[in-house]
Amino acid sequence: MVQISEQLNSYRSGPDENGFFGQFGGRFVAETLMPLILDLQDHYEFAKKDASFKAELENLHKHYVGRPSPIYFAERLTDHLGGAKVYFKRDELNHTGSHKINNCLGQILLAKRMGKTRIIAETGAGQHGVAVATAAARFNLPCTVFMGATDVERQKPNVFRMKLLGADIRPVTAGAGTLKDAMNEALRDWVAHVDDTFYIIGTAAGPHPYPAMVRDFQSIIGQEAKEQMMEVEGRLPDHIVACIGGGSNAIGLFHPFLDDPEVNIYGVEAGGYGVETPDHAASLTGGNPGVLHGNRTYLLQDNDGQITEGHSISAGLDYPGIGPEHAFLHESGRVKYVNATDKEALAAFQLCTQLEGIIPALEPAHALSFVEKLAKDRPKDEIILMNLCGRGDKDIFSVAEHLGVDI
Ligand SMILES: *Cc1c(COP(=O)(O)O)cnc(C)c1O
Protein backbone atom coordinates (compact mmCIF):
# COMPACT_ATOMS: atom_id res chain seq x y z
CA MET A 1 0.00 0.00 0.00
CA VAL A 2 1.47 3.32 -1.00
CA GLN A 3 1.15 5.97 1.65
CA ILE A 4 0.97 9.46 0.26
CA SER A 5 1.96 11.68 3.11
CA GLU A 6 0.82 15.27 3.35
CA GLN A 7 4.41 16.32 2.85
CA LEU A 8 4.58 14.68 -0.55
CA ASN A 9 1.53 16.63 -1.67
CA SER A 10 3.26 19.85 -0.78
CA TYR A 11 5.01 22.00 -3.36
CA ARG A 12 7.40 22.91 -0.55
CA SER A 13 8.71 19.42 0.23
CA GLY A 14 11.63 19.34 -2.22
CA PRO A 15 14.39 18.62 -2.83
CA ASP A 16 14.80 14.90 -2.09
CA GLU A 17 17.97 13.61 -0.37
CA ASN A 18 19.86 13.69 -3.68
CA GLY A 19 18.85 17.25 -4.39
CA PHE A 20 16.12 16.58 -6.95
CA PHE A 21 12.97 18.62 -7.43
CA GLY A 22 11.12 16.10 -9.59
CA GLN A 23 13.55 15.46 -12.44
CA PHE A 24 15.49 18.69 -11.93
CA GLY A 25 18.46 19.61 -9.72
CA GLY A 26 20.84 16.98 -8.36
CA ARG A 27 24.62 17.24 -8.06
CA PHE A 28 26.40 16.62 -11.32
CA VAL A 29 29.93 17.39 -10.16
CA ALA A 30 33.46 16.06 -10.51
CA GLU A 31 34.32 13.32 -8.02
CA THR A 32 36.84 15.62 -6.34
CA LEU A 33 34.04 18.04 -5.46
CA MET A 34 31.73 15.43 -3.99
CA PRO A 35 33.25 15.32 -0.47
CA LEU A 36 33.07 19.14 -0.27
CA ILE A 37 29.49 19.23 -1.35
CA LEU A 38 28.52 16.56 1.17
CA ASP A 39 30.43 18.34 3.93
CA LEU A 40 28.66 21.60 3.09
CA GLN A 41 25.32 19.82 3.13
CA ASP A 42 25.99 18.32 6.59
CA HIS A 43 27.01 21.69 8.01
CA TYR A 44 24.02 23.41 6.47
CA GLU A 45 21.59 20.79 7.81
CA PHE A 46 23.09 21.27 11.26
CA ALA A 47 23.11 25.08 11.12
CA LYS A 48 19.49 25.17 9.96
CA LYS A 49 18.39 23.57 13.22
CA ASP A 50 20.73 25.59 15.41
CA ALA A 51 19.07 28.46 17.31
CA SER A 52 22.35 30.40 17.64
CA PHE A 53 22.86 30.39 13.85
CA LYS A 54 19.36 31.72 13.37
CA ALA A 55 19.84 34.37 16.05
CA GLU A 56 23.11 35.57 14.53
CA LEU A 57 21.55 35.87 11.08
CA GLU A 58 18.48 37.67 12.45
CA ASN A 59 20.68 40.14 14.25
CA LEU A 60 22.55 40.95 11.03
CA HIS A 61 19.29 41.24 9.09
CA LYS A 62 17.96 43.75 11.55
CA HIS A 63 20.99 45.91 12.22
CA TYR A 64 23.20 45.51 9.14
CA VAL A 65 20.77 44.93 6.26
CA GLY A 66 17.83 46.95 7.58
CA ARG A 67 15.21 44.18 7.55
CA PRO A 68 12.33 43.77 7.60
CA SER A 69 12.00 45.60 4.31
CA PRO A 70 8.59 47.31 4.12
CA ILE A 71 5.70 46.48 1.83
CA TYR A 72 4.42 49.59 0.10
CA PHE A 73 1.07 50.33 -1.55
CA ALA A 74 1.92 51.89 -4.94
CA GLU A 75 -1.10 54.16 -4.96
CA ARG A 76 -0.37 56.35 -7.98
CA LEU A 77 0.64 53.37 -10.09
CA THR A 78 -2.54 51.58 -9.02
CA ASP A 79 -4.67 54.61 -9.96
CA HIS A 80 -2.86 54.93 -13.26
CA LEU A 81 -3.46 51.28 -14.16
CA GLY A 82 -7.07 51.40 -13.00
CA GLY A 83 -7.38 47.81 -11.78
CA ALA A 84 -6.01 45.59 -9.00
CA LYS A 85 -4.08 47.12 -6.08
CA VAL A 86 -0.32 46.98 -6.53
CA TYR A 87 2.05 46.49 -3.59
CA PHE A 88 5.86 46.41 -3.69
CA LYS A 89 8.03 44.36 -1.36
CA ARG A 90 10.87 46.86 -0.92
CA ASP A 91 13.97 44.65 -0.97
CA GLU A 92 15.74 47.37 -2.91
CA LEU A 93 16.11 49.19 0.41
CA ASN A 94 18.49 46.54 1.74
CA HIS A 95 22.15 47.37 2.38
CA THR A 96 23.99 47.05 -0.97
CA GLY A 97 20.76 47.70 -2.87
CA SER A 98 19.26 44.31 -3.60
CA HIS A 99 18.21 40.95 -2.19
CA LYS A 100 21.68 39.44 -2.77
CA ILE A 101 22.89 40.32 0.73
CA ASN A 102 20.25 38.01 2.34
CA ASN A 103 21.99 35.00 0.85
CA CYS A 104 25.58 36.22 1.25
CA LEU A 105 25.25 36.72 4.99
CA GLY A 106 23.74 33.27 5.45
CA GLN A 107 26.52 31.62 3.50
CA ILE A 108 29.35 33.57 5.10
CA LEU A 109 28.12 32.64 8.58
CA LEU A 110 28.21 29.04 7.42
CA ALA A 111 31.75 29.51 6.06
CA LYS A 112 32.84 30.82 9.47
CA ARG A 113 31.31 27.82 11.21
CA MET A 114 33.08 25.45 8.85
CA GLY A 115 36.40 27.11 9.66
CA LYS A 116 36.94 28.25 6.07
CA THR A 117 39.44 31.08 5.66
CA ARG A 118 38.94 32.12 2.04
CA ILE A 119 35.79 33.12 0.10
CA ILE A 120 35.25 32.80 -3.63
CA ALA A 121 32.29 33.85 -5.75
CA GLU A 122 31.18 34.36 -9.34
CA THR A 123 29.47 37.48 -10.55
CA GLY A 124 27.88 38.70 -13.77
CA ALA A 125 26.66 42.27 -13.49
CA GLY A 126 28.59 42.59 -10.25
CA GLN A 127 25.70 42.85 -7.80
CA HIS A 128 26.43 39.48 -6.19
CA GLY A 129 30.14 40.23 -6.25
CA VAL A 130 29.55 43.48 -4.36
CA ALA A 131 27.37 41.73 -1.77
CA VAL A 132 29.98 38.99 -1.26
CA ALA A 133 32.82 41.52 -1.01
CA THR A 134 30.73 43.45 1.54
CA ALA A 135 30.12 40.36 3.67
CA ALA A 136 33.78 39.32 3.36
CA ALA A 137 34.93 42.75 4.56
CA ARG A 138 32.48 42.61 7.47
CA PHE A 139 33.76 39.17 8.52
CA ASN A 140 37.43 39.81 7.72
CA LEU A 141 37.83 37.03 5.16
CA PRO A 142 39.91 37.35 1.98
CA CYS A 143 37.69 37.16 -1.06
CA THR A 144 38.25 36.37 -4.73
CA VAL A 145 35.56 37.18 -7.27
CA PHE A 146 35.53 35.54 -10.72
CA MET A 147 34.03 37.75 -13.37
CA GLY A 148 33.88 37.34 -17.14
CA ALA A 149 36.37 39.65 -18.89
CA THR A 150 33.56 41.11 -20.99
CA ASP A 151 31.57 41.87 -17.83
CA VAL A 152 34.63 43.46 -16.16
CA GLU A 153 34.70 45.92 -19.06
CA ARG A 154 30.93 46.50 -18.99
CA GLN A 155 30.54 46.89 -15.22
CA LYS A 156 33.37 49.17 -14.18
CA PRO A 157 31.63 50.89 -11.23
CA ASN A 158 30.89 47.55 -9.56
CA VAL A 159 34.44 46.31 -10.24
CA PHE A 160 35.80 49.38 -8.47
CA ARG A 161 33.32 48.95 -5.61
CA MET A 162 34.49 45.36 -5.07
CA LYS A 163 38.13 46.47 -5.11
CA LEU A 164 37.40 49.18 -2.53
CA LEU A 165 35.84 46.49 -0.36
CA GLY A 166 39.07 44.52 -0.60
CA ALA A 167 38.13 41.82 -3.12
CA ASP A 168 40.57 40.34 -5.60
CA ILE A 169 38.93 40.38 -9.05
CA ARG A 170 39.85 37.60 -11.50
CA PRO A 171 38.75 38.37 -15.07
CA VAL A 172 37.81 35.17 -16.92
CA THR A 173 38.59 35.17 -20.66
CA ALA A 174 37.20 31.71 -21.47
CA GLY A 175 34.06 31.47 -23.63
CA ALA A 176 32.27 34.77 -24.11
CA GLY A 177 33.72 36.09 -20.87
CA THR A 178 30.40 36.32 -19.07
CA LEU A 179 28.64 34.85 -16.03
CA LYS A 180 28.54 31.23 -17.21
CA ASP A 181 32.33 31.25 -17.71
CA ALA A 182 32.92 32.95 -14.37
CA MET A 183 30.90 30.24 -12.62
CA ASN A 184 32.89 27.46 -14.37
CA GLU A 185 36.11 29.08 -13.20
CA ALA A 186 34.87 29.46 -9.62
CA LEU A 187 33.93 25.76 -9.52
CA ARG A 188 37.43 24.92 -10.82
CA ASP A 189 39.08 27.08 -8.17
CA TRP A 190 37.00 25.41 -5.49
CA VAL A 191 38.25 21.94 -6.52
CA ALA A 192 41.84 23.22 -6.38
CA HIS A 193 41.45 24.72 -2.88
CA VAL A 194 39.31 22.15 -1.13
CA ASP A 195 40.63 22.68 2.37
CA ASP A 196 40.30 26.38 3.05
CA THR A 197 37.78 27.76 0.55
CA PHE A 198 34.04 28.42 0.70
CA TYR A 199 32.20 29.11 -2.56
CA ILE A 200 29.28 31.57 -2.18
CA ILE A 201 26.96 30.96 -5.14
CA GLY A 202 24.76 33.96 -5.94
CA THR A 203 21.53 32.41 -7.16
CA ALA A 204 19.31 29.40 -6.52
CA ALA A 205 21.33 27.23 -8.95
CA GLY A 206 24.48 25.06 -8.81
CA PRO A 207 24.78 21.56 -7.35
CA HIS A 208 22.70 20.45 -4.36
CA PRO A 209 22.53 21.80 -1.62
CA TYR A 210 22.94 25.29 -3.14
CA PRO A 211 19.51 25.69 -4.78
CA ALA A 212 17.74 24.74 -1.53
CA MET A 213 20.16 26.64 0.69
CA VAL A 214 19.96 29.87 -1.32
CA ARG A 215 16.17 29.51 -1.42
CA ASP A 216 16.04 29.13 2.36
CA PHE A 217 18.18 32.22 2.91
CA GLN A 218 16.05 34.24 0.47
CA SER A 219 12.73 32.98 1.87
CA ILE A 220 12.89 35.75 4.44
CA ILE A 221 11.38 37.88 1.62
CA GLY A 222 8.22 35.79 1.35
CA GLN A 223 7.93 35.14 5.08
CA GLU A 224 7.99 38.85 5.89
CA ALA A 225 5.68 39.69 2.98
CA LYS A 226 3.10 37.16 4.15
CA GLU A 227 2.98 38.63 7.65
CA GLN A 228 2.96 42.19 6.33
CA MET A 229 0.08 41.49 3.93
CA MET A 230 -1.94 40.01 6.79
CA GLU A 231 -1.22 43.11 8.87
CA VAL A 232 -2.13 45.61 6.17
CA GLU A 233 -4.90 43.85 4.21
CA GLY A 234 -5.94 41.04 6.55
CA ARG A 235 -5.49 38.48 3.80
CA LEU A 236 -2.97 37.06 1.36
CA PRO A 237 -2.43 38.69 -2.04
CA ASP A 238 -4.24 37.23 -5.08
CA HIS A 239 -1.11 37.42 -7.22
CA ILE A 240 2.61 37.53 -6.49
CA VAL A 241 5.21 38.43 -9.10
CA ALA A 242 9.02 38.45 -9.32
CA CYS A 243 11.69 38.65 -12.01
CA ILE A 244 13.94 35.70 -12.80
CA GLY A 245 17.64 35.62 -13.56
CA GLY A 246 18.78 32.43 -11.84
CA GLY A 247 15.66 32.68 -9.72
CA SER A 248 16.78 33.48 -6.17
CA ASN A 249 14.67 36.55 -5.40
CA ALA A 250 11.69 34.86 -7.04
CA ILE A 251 11.94 31.59 -5.13
CA GLY A 252 12.53 33.62 -1.94
CA LEU A 253 9.20 35.37 -2.43
CA PHE A 254 7.32 32.37 -3.83
CA HIS A 255 8.32 29.54 -1.53
CA PRO A 256 6.32 30.54 1.57
CA PHE A 257 3.22 30.94 -0.68
CA LEU A 258 3.50 27.71 -2.72
CA ASP A 259 0.96 25.82 -0.62
CA ASP A 260 -1.59 28.65 -0.62
CA PRO A 261 -3.67 27.67 -3.67
CA GLU A 262 -5.58 30.98 -3.68
CA VAL A 263 -2.34 32.83 -4.50
CA ASN A 264 -1.44 32.95 -8.21
CA ILE A 265 2.30 33.04 -8.81
CA TYR A 266 4.16 34.51 -11.78
CA GLY A 267 7.88 34.47 -12.63
CA VAL A 268 8.97 36.99 -15.26
CA GLU A 269 11.91 36.04 -17.46
CA ALA A 270 13.93 38.42 -19.64
CA GLY A 271 12.44 38.49 -23.14
CA GLY A 272 15.30 40.58 -24.60
CA TYR A 273 14.43 41.52 -28.17
CA GLY A 274 11.55 39.01 -28.04
CA VAL A 275 11.42 35.26 -27.27
CA GLU A 276 10.84 34.58 -30.97
CA THR A 277 14.35 35.99 -31.68
CA PRO A 278 17.65 34.34 -30.60
CA ASP A 279 18.34 37.30 -28.29
CA HIS A 280 16.58 36.72 -24.99
CA ALA A 281 17.27 35.05 -21.63
CA ALA A 282 13.98 33.20 -21.10
CA SER A 283 15.30 29.73 -20.19
CA LEU A 284 11.89 28.22 -19.42
CA THR A 285 9.97 29.79 -22.29
CA GLY A 286 12.72 29.35 -24.88
CA GLY A 287 15.07 26.65 -23.54
CA ASN A 288 15.29 22.87 -23.03
CA PRO A 289 16.39 20.62 -20.16
CA GLY A 290 20.12 19.90 -19.87
CA VAL A 291 22.94 19.93 -17.30
CA LEU A 292 24.96 23.02 -16.37
CA HIS A 293 26.87 24.05 -13.25
CA GLY A 294 26.13 20.85 -11.40
CA ASN A 295 22.36 20.59 -11.86
CA ARG A 296 19.75 19.53 -14.39
CA THR A 297 17.44 22.35 -15.43
CA TYR A 298 16.13 24.33 -18.40
CA LEU A 299 18.92 25.95 -20.40
CA LEU A 300 19.37 28.12 -23.46
CA GLN A 301 21.19 25.79 -25.84
CA ASP A 302 21.61 25.09 -29.54
CA ASN A 303 20.77 21.80 -31.29
CA ASP A 304 24.15 20.34 -30.28
CA GLY A 305 23.56 21.08 -26.61
CA GLN A 306 26.02 24.00 -26.61
CA ILE A 307 24.97 26.67 -24.15
CA THR A 308 24.08 29.89 -25.93
CA GLU A 309 24.56 33.40 -24.58
CA GLY A 310 21.46 34.96 -23.10
CA HIS A 311 20.63 38.54 -23.95
CA SER A 312 18.85 41.08 -21.76
CA ILE A 313 18.98 44.82 -21.29
CA SER A 314 19.58 43.86 -17.70
CA ALA A 315 22.95 42.20 -17.06
CA GLY A 316 21.50 40.56 -13.93
CA LEU A 317 18.99 38.52 -15.93
CA ASP A 318 21.13 37.11 -18.75
CA TYR A 319 22.08 33.80 -17.06
CA PRO A 320 21.45 31.04 -19.66
CA GLY A 321 19.92 28.71 -17.03
CA ILE A 322 17.42 28.86 -14.19
CA GLY A 323 17.34 27.35 -10.72
CA PRO A 324 16.06 23.74 -10.83
CA GLU A 325 13.16 24.37 -8.45
CA HIS A 326 11.69 26.78 -11.00
CA ALA A 327 11.99 24.11 -13.71
CA PHE A 328 9.98 21.83 -11.40
CA LEU A 329 7.39 24.51 -10.57
CA HIS A 330 7.06 25.23 -14.29
CA GLU A 331 6.41 21.60 -15.22
CA SER A 332 4.05 21.09 -12.28
CA GLY A 333 2.11 24.18 -13.36
CA ARG A 334 2.14 25.76 -9.86
CA VAL A 335 3.97 28.86 -11.11
CA LYS A 336 3.33 30.56 -14.45
CA TYR A 337 6.42 31.79 -16.27
CA VAL A 338 6.00 34.75 -18.57
CA ASN A 339 8.45 37.24 -20.03
CA ALA A 340 8.98 40.94 -20.67
CA THR A 341 11.13 42.45 -23.41
CA ASP A 342 13.91 45.02 -23.04
CA LYS A 343 11.57 47.71 -24.35
CA GLU A 344 8.77 46.82 -21.95
CA ALA A 345 11.18 46.82 -18.99
CA LEU A 346 12.57 50.20 -19.99
CA ALA A 347 9.04 51.65 -20.16
CA ALA A 348 8.14 50.18 -16.75
CA PHE A 349 11.40 51.57 -15.31
CA GLN A 350 10.36 55.07 -16.37
CA LEU A 351 6.76 54.68 -15.23
CA CYS A 352 7.75 53.57 -11.72
CA THR A 353 10.28 56.38 -11.43
CA GLN A 354 7.79 59.04 -12.50
CA LEU A 355 4.71 57.82 -10.62
CA GLU A 356 6.19 56.47 -7.41
CA GLY A 357 9.50 58.31 -7.01
CA ILE A 358 11.27 54.96 -6.88
CA ILE A 359 14.03 54.18 -9.41
CA PRO A 360 13.86 50.39 -9.75
CA ALA A 361 16.66 48.17 -11.04
CA LEU A 362 16.09 47.02 -14.62
CA GLU A 363 15.59 43.44 -13.35
CA PRO A 364 12.42 44.11 -11.30
CA ALA A 365 11.32 46.53 -14.06
CA HIS A 366 10.67 43.32 -16.05
CA ALA A 367 8.37 42.09 -13.29
CA LEU A 368 6.69 45.48 -13.17
CA SER A 369 5.96 45.40 -16.88
CA PHE A 370 3.98 42.20 -16.33
CA VAL A 371 2.29 43.71 -13.26
CA GLU A 372 1.03 46.56 -15.46
CA LYS A 373 -0.76 44.13 -17.77
CA LEU A 374 -2.07 42.01 -14.91
CA ALA A 375 -3.38 44.95 -12.85
CA LYS A 376 -5.29 46.37 -15.84
CA ASP A 377 -6.93 42.97 -16.33
CA ARG A 378 -7.99 42.36 -12.73
CA PRO A 379 -10.72 43.99 -10.61
CA LYS A 380 -9.99 46.70 -8.05
CA ASP A 381 -10.59 44.40 -5.08
CA GLU A 382 -7.72 42.09 -6.04
CA ILE A 383 -4.18 42.50 -4.71
CA ILE A 384 -0.88 42.09 -6.55
CA LEU A 385 2.40 41.91 -4.64
CA MET A 386 5.64 42.36 -6.56
CA ASN A 387 9.18 41.95 -5.33
CA LEU A 388 11.06 45.18 -6.01
CA CYS A 389 14.32 43.32 -5.54
CA GLY A 390 16.85 46.01 -6.47
CA ARG A 391 17.40 49.72 -6.87
CA GLY A 392 18.22 51.32 -10.18
CA ASP A 393 21.24 53.49 -9.34
CA LYS A 394 23.49 50.94 -11.03
CA ASP A 395 21.40 51.10 -14.21
CA ILE A 396 21.21 54.82 -14.92
CA PHE A 397 24.13 54.67 -17.39
CA SER A 398 22.62 51.95 -19.55
CA VAL A 399 19.17 53.55 -19.33
CA ALA A 400 20.65 56.87 -20.50
CA GLU A 401 22.27 55.07 -23.41
CA HIS A 402 19.00 53.40 -24.41
CA LEU A 403 17.14 56.67 -24.18
CA GLY A 404 19.79 58.33 -26.31
CA VAL A 405 20.78 60.72 -23.52
CA ASP A 406 24.40 61.77 -23.06
CA ILE A 407 25.28 62.20 -19.38
C1 LIG B 1 21.11 39.49 -9.35
C2 LIG B 1 19.84 40.17 -9.48
C3 LIG B 1 18.71 39.54 -10.06
C4 LIG B 1 18.75 38.18 -10.66
O1 LIG B 1 19.04 37.15 -9.77
P1 LIG B 1 17.93 36.18 -9.17
O2 LIG B 1 18.76 35.09 -8.60
O3 LIG B 1 17.07 35.72 -10.29
O4 LIG B 1 17.17 36.92 -8.15
C5 LIG B 1 17.52 40.22 -10.08
N1 LIG B 1 17.41 41.47 -9.60
C6 LIG B 1 18.46 42.11 -9.04
C7 LIG B 1 18.24 43.48 -8.50
C8 LIG B 1 19.70 41.48 -8.95
O5 LIG B 1 20.74 42.14 -8.40
PDB file of C-alpha atoms in Angstrom, residues 227-357:
ATOM      1  CA  GLU A 227       2.981  38.626   7.654  1.00  0.00           C
ATOM      2  CA  GLN A 228       2.962  42.186   6.327  1.00  0.00           C
ATOM      3  CA  MET A 229       0.084  41.485   3.927  1.00  0.00           C
ATOM      4  CA  MET A 230      -1.942  40.011   6.794  1.00  0.00           C
ATOM      5  CA  GLU A 231      -1.222  43.108   8.872  1.00  0.00           C
ATOM      6  CA  VAL A 232      -2.128  45.607   6.166  1.00  0.00           C
ATOM      7  CA  GLU A 233      -4.900  43.854   4.207  1.00  0.00           C
ATOM      8  CA  GLY A 234      -5.940  41.043   6.550  1.00  0.00           C
ATOM      9  CA  ARG A 235      -5.486  38.483   3.801  1.00  0.00           C
ATOM     10  CA  LEU A 236      -2.973  37.058   1.359  1.00  0.00           C
ATOM     11  CA  PRO A 237      -2.433  38.692  -2.037  1.00  0.00           C
ATOM     12  CA  ASP A 238      -4.243  37.235  -5.079  1.00  0.00           C
ATOM     13  CA  HIS A 239      -1.113  37.415  -7.219  1.00  0.00           C
ATOM     14  CA  ILE A 240       2.609  37.529  -6.488  1.00  0.00           C
ATOM     15  CA  VAL A 241       5.207  38.429  -9.099  1.00  0.00           C
ATOM     16  CA  ALA A 242       9.017  38.449  -9.321  1.00  0.00           C
ATOM     17  CA  CYS A 243      11.693  38.653 -12.014  1.00  0.00           C
ATOM     18  CA  ILE A 244      13.939  35.702 -12.799  1.00  0.00           C
ATOM     19  CA  GLY A 245      17.645  35.616 -13.562  1.00  0.00           C
ATOM     20  CA  GLY A 246      18.780  32.432 -11.838  1.00  0.00           C
ATOM     21  CA  GLY A 247      15.663  32.677  -9.723  1.00  0.00           C
ATOM     22  CA  SER A 248      16.781  33.479  -6.168  1.00  0.00           C
ATOM     23  CA  ASN A 249      14.675  36.548  -5.399  1.00  0.00           C
ATOM     24  CA  ALA A 250      11.693  34.864  -7.036  1.00  0.00           C
ATOM     25  CA  ILE A 251      11.943  31.586  -5.131  1.00  0.00           C
ATOM     26  CA  GLY A 252      12.527  33.615  -1.941  1.00  0.00           C
ATOM     27  CA  LEU A 253       9.202  35.372  -2.432  1.00  0.00           C
ATOM     28  CA  PHE A 254       7.319  32.371  -3.829  1.00  0.00           C
ATOM     29  CA  HIS A 255       8.325  29.541  -1.527  1.00  0.00           C
ATOM     30  CA  PRO A 256       6.316  30.542   1.567  1.00  0.00           C
ATOM     31  CA  PHE A 257       3.223  30.942  -0.681  1.00  0.00           C
ATOM     32  CA  LEU A 258       3.504  27.712  -2.717  1.00  0.00           C
ATOM     33  CA  ASP A 259       0.964  25.820  -0.617  1.00  0.00           C
ATOM     34  CA  ASP A 260      -1.594  28.646  -0.619  1.00  0.00           C
ATOM     35  CA  PRO A 261      -3.672  27.670  -3.674  1.00  0.00           C
ATOM     36  CA  GLU A 262      -5.580  30.977  -3.685  1.00  0.00           C
ATOM     37  CA  VAL A 263      -2.345  32.825  -4.499  1.00  0.00           C
ATOM     38  CA  ASN A 264      -1.444  32.952  -8.215  1.00  0.00           C
ATOM     39  CA  ILE A 265       2.297  33.037  -8.810  1.00  0.00           C
ATOM     40  CA  TYR A 266       4.164  34.505 -11.782  1.00  0.00           C
ATOM     41  CA  GLY A 267       7.884  34.470 -12.630  1.00  0.00           C
ATOM     42  CA  VAL A 268       8.973  36.987 -15.258  1.00  0.00           C
ATOM     43  CA  GLU A 269      11.915  36.036 -17.456  1.00  0.00           C
ATOM     44  CA  ALA A 270      13.926  38.423 -19.637  1.00  0.00           C
ATOM     45  CA  GLY A 271      12.439  38.492 -23.137  1.00  0.00           C
ATOM     46  CA  GLY A 272      15.298  40.584 -24.600  1.00  0.00           C
ATOM     47  CA  TYR A 273      14.427  41.521 -28.167  1.00  0.00           C
ATOM     48  CA  GLY A 274      11.555  39.010 -28.035  1.00  0.00           C
ATOM     49  CA  VAL A 275      11.421  35.264 -27.274  1.00  0.00           C
ATOM     50  CA  GLU A 276      10.836  34.580 -30.972  1.00  0.00           C
ATOM     51  CA  THR A 277      14.352  35.988 -31.679  1.00  0.00           C
ATOM     52  CA  PRO A 278      17.650  34.342 -30.599  1.00  0.00           C
ATOM     53  CA  ASP A 279      18.339  37.297 -28.287  1.00  0.00           C
ATOM     54  CA  HIS A 280      16.581  36.717 -24.986  1.00  0.00           C
ATOM     55  CA  ALA A 281      17.274  35.050 -21.634  1.00  0.00           C
ATOM     56  CA  ALA A 282      13.983  33.200 -21.105  1.00  0.00           C
ATOM     57  CA  SER A 283      15.298  29.726 -20.187  1.00  0.00           C
ATOM     58  CA  LEU A 284      11.887  28.223 -19.417  1.00  0.00           C
ATOM     59  CA  THR A 285       9.966  29.790 -22.294  1.00  0.00           C
ATOM     60  CA  GLY A 286      12.721  29.352 -24.882  1.00  0.00           C
ATOM     61  CA  GLY A 287      15.066  26.651 -23.539  1.00  0.00           C
ATOM     62  CA  ASN A 288      15.291  22.872 -23.033  1.00  0.00           C
ATOM     63  CA  PRO A 289      16.395  20.616 -20.159  1.00  0.00           C
ATOM     64  CA  GLY A 290      20.117  19.905 -19.867  1.00  0.00           C
ATOM     65  CA  VAL A 291      22.937  19.928 -17.301  1.00  0.00           C
ATOM     66  CA  LEU A 292      24.956  23.024 -16.366  1.00  0.00           C
ATOM     67  CA  HIS A 293      26.871  24.054 -13.254  1.00  0.00           C
ATOM     68  CA  GLY A 294      26.126  20.852 -11.399  1.00  0.00           C
ATOM     69  CA  ASN A 295      22.360  20.593 -11.864  1.00  0.00           C
ATOM     70  CA  ARG A 296      19.751  19.528 -14.392  1.00  0.00           C
ATOM     71  CA  THR A 297      17.445  22.350 -15.426  1.00  0.00           C
ATOM     72  CA  TYR A 298      16.134  24.331 -18.397  1.00  0.00           C
ATOM     73  CA  LEU A 299      18.920  25.949 -20.402  1.00  0.00           C
ATOM     74  CA  LEU A 300      19.370  28.118 -23.458  1.00  0.00           C
ATOM     75  CA  GLN A 301      21.189  25.789 -25.843  1.00  0.00           C
ATOM     76  CA  ASP A 302      21.609  25.093 -29.538  1.00  0.00           C
ATOM     77  CA  ASN A 303      20.770  21.803 -31.286  1.00  0.00           C
ATOM     78  CA  ASP A 304      24.151  20.338 -30.277  1.00  0.00           C
ATOM     79  CA  GLY A 305      23.563  21.082 -26.606  1.00  0.00           C
ATOM     80  CA  GLN A 306      26.024  23.996 -26.611  1.00  0.00           C
ATOM     81  CA  ILE A 307      24.968  26.668 -24.148  1.00  0.00           C
ATOM     82  CA  THR A 308      24.078  29.889 -25.925  1.00  0.00           C
ATOM     83  CA  GLU A 309      24.559  33.404 -24.581  1.00  0.00           C
ATOM     84  CA  GLY A 310      21.461  34.956 -23.097  1.00  0.00           C
ATOM     85  CA  HIS A 311      20.628  38.544 -23.949  1.00  0.00           C
ATOM     86  CA  SER A 312      18.852  41.078 -21.761  1.00  0.00           C
ATOM     87  CA  ILE A 313      18.980  44.823 -21.293  1.00  0.00           C
ATOM     88  CA  SER A 314      19.584  43.856 -17.697  1.00  0.00           C
ATOM     89  CA  ALA A 315      22.949  42.197 -17.061  1.00  0.00           C
ATOM     90  CA  GLY A 316      21.498  40.561 -13.925  1.00  0.00           C
ATOM     91  CA  LEU A 317      18.994  38.521 -15.930  1.00  0.00           C
ATOM     92  CA  ASP A 318      21.131  37.106 -18.746  1.00  0.00           C
ATOM     93  CA  TYR A 319      22.076  33.799 -17.064  1.00  0.00           C
ATOM     94  CA  PRO A 320      21.452  31.036 -19.660  1.00  0.00           C
ATOM     95  CA  GLY A 321      19.920  28.713 -17.034  1.00  0.00           C
ATOM     96  CA  ILE A 322      17.422  28.865 -14.192  1.00  0.00           C
ATOM     97  CA  GLY A 323      17.341  27.348 -10.721  1.00  0.00           C
ATOM     98  CA  PRO A 324      16.061  23.739 -10.830  1.00  0.00           C
ATOM     99  CA  GLU A 325      13.165  24.369  -8.446  1.00  0.00           C
ATOM    100  CA  HIS A 326      11.693  26.777 -10.998  1.00  0.00           C
ATOM    101  CA  ALA A 327      11.994  24.109 -13.711  1.00  0.00           C
ATOM    102  CA  PHE A 328       9.983  21.834 -11.403  1.00  0.00           C
ATOM    103  CA  LEU A 329       7.392  24.510 -10.572  1.00  0.00           C
ATOM    104  CA  HIS A 330       7.056  25.232 -14.286  1.00  0.00           C
ATOM    105  CA  GLU A 331       6.415  21.603 -15.220  1.00  0.00           C
ATOM    106  CA  SER A 332       4.049  21.086 -12.283  1.00  0.00           C
ATOM    107  CA  GLY A 333       2.112  24.183 -13.363  1.00  0.00           C
ATOM    108  CA  ARG A 334       2.139  25.760  -9.864  1.00  0.00           C
ATOM    109  CA  VAL A 335       3.973  28.858 -11.105  1.00  0.00           C
ATOM    110  CA  LYS A 336       3.329  30.557 -14.448  1.00  0.00           C
ATOM    111  CA  TYR A 337       6.418  31.794 -16.267  1.00  0.00           C
ATOM    112  CA  VAL A 338       5.995  34.749 -18.570  1.00  0.00           C
ATOM    113  CA  ASN A 339       8.447  37.244 -20.029  1.00  0.00           C
ATOM    114  CA  ALA A 340       8.982  40.941 -20.667  1.00  0.00           C
ATOM    115  CA  THR A 341      11.128  42.453 -23.414  1.00  0.00           C
ATOM    116  CA  ASP A 342      13.913  45.023 -23.037  1.00  0.00           C
ATOM    117  CA  LYS A 343      11.567  47.709 -24.347  1.00  0.00           C
ATOM    118  CA  GLU A 344       8.774  46.820 -21.947  1.00  0.00           C
ATOM    119  CA  ALA A 345      11.180  46.816 -18.993  1.00  0.00           C
ATOM    120  CA  LEU A 346      12.567  50.201 -19.994  1.00  0.00           C
ATOM    121  CA  ALA A 347       9.037  51.648 -20.158  1.00  0.00           C
ATOM    122  CA  ALA A 348       8.141  50.176 -16.749  1.00  0.00           C
ATOM    123  CA  PHE A 349      11.403  51.574 -15.308  1.00  0.00           C
ATOM    124  CA  GLN A 350      10.359  55.071 -16.368  1.00  0.00           C
ATOM    125  CA  LEU A 351       6.756  54.684 -15.235  1.00  0.00           C
ATOM    126  CA  CYS A 352       7.746  53.575 -11.720  1.00  0.00           C
ATOM    127  CA  THR A 353      10.275  56.381 -11.430  1.00  0.00           C
ATOM    128  CA  GLN A 354       7.791  59.036 -12.501  1.00  0.00           C
ATOM    129  CA  LEU A 355       4.712  57.821 -10.618  1.00  0.00           C
ATOM    130  CA  GLU A 356       6.193  56.470  -7.410  1.00  0.00           C
ATOM    131  CA  GLY A 357       9.504  58.306  -7.006  1.00  0.00           C
TER     132      GLY A 357
END
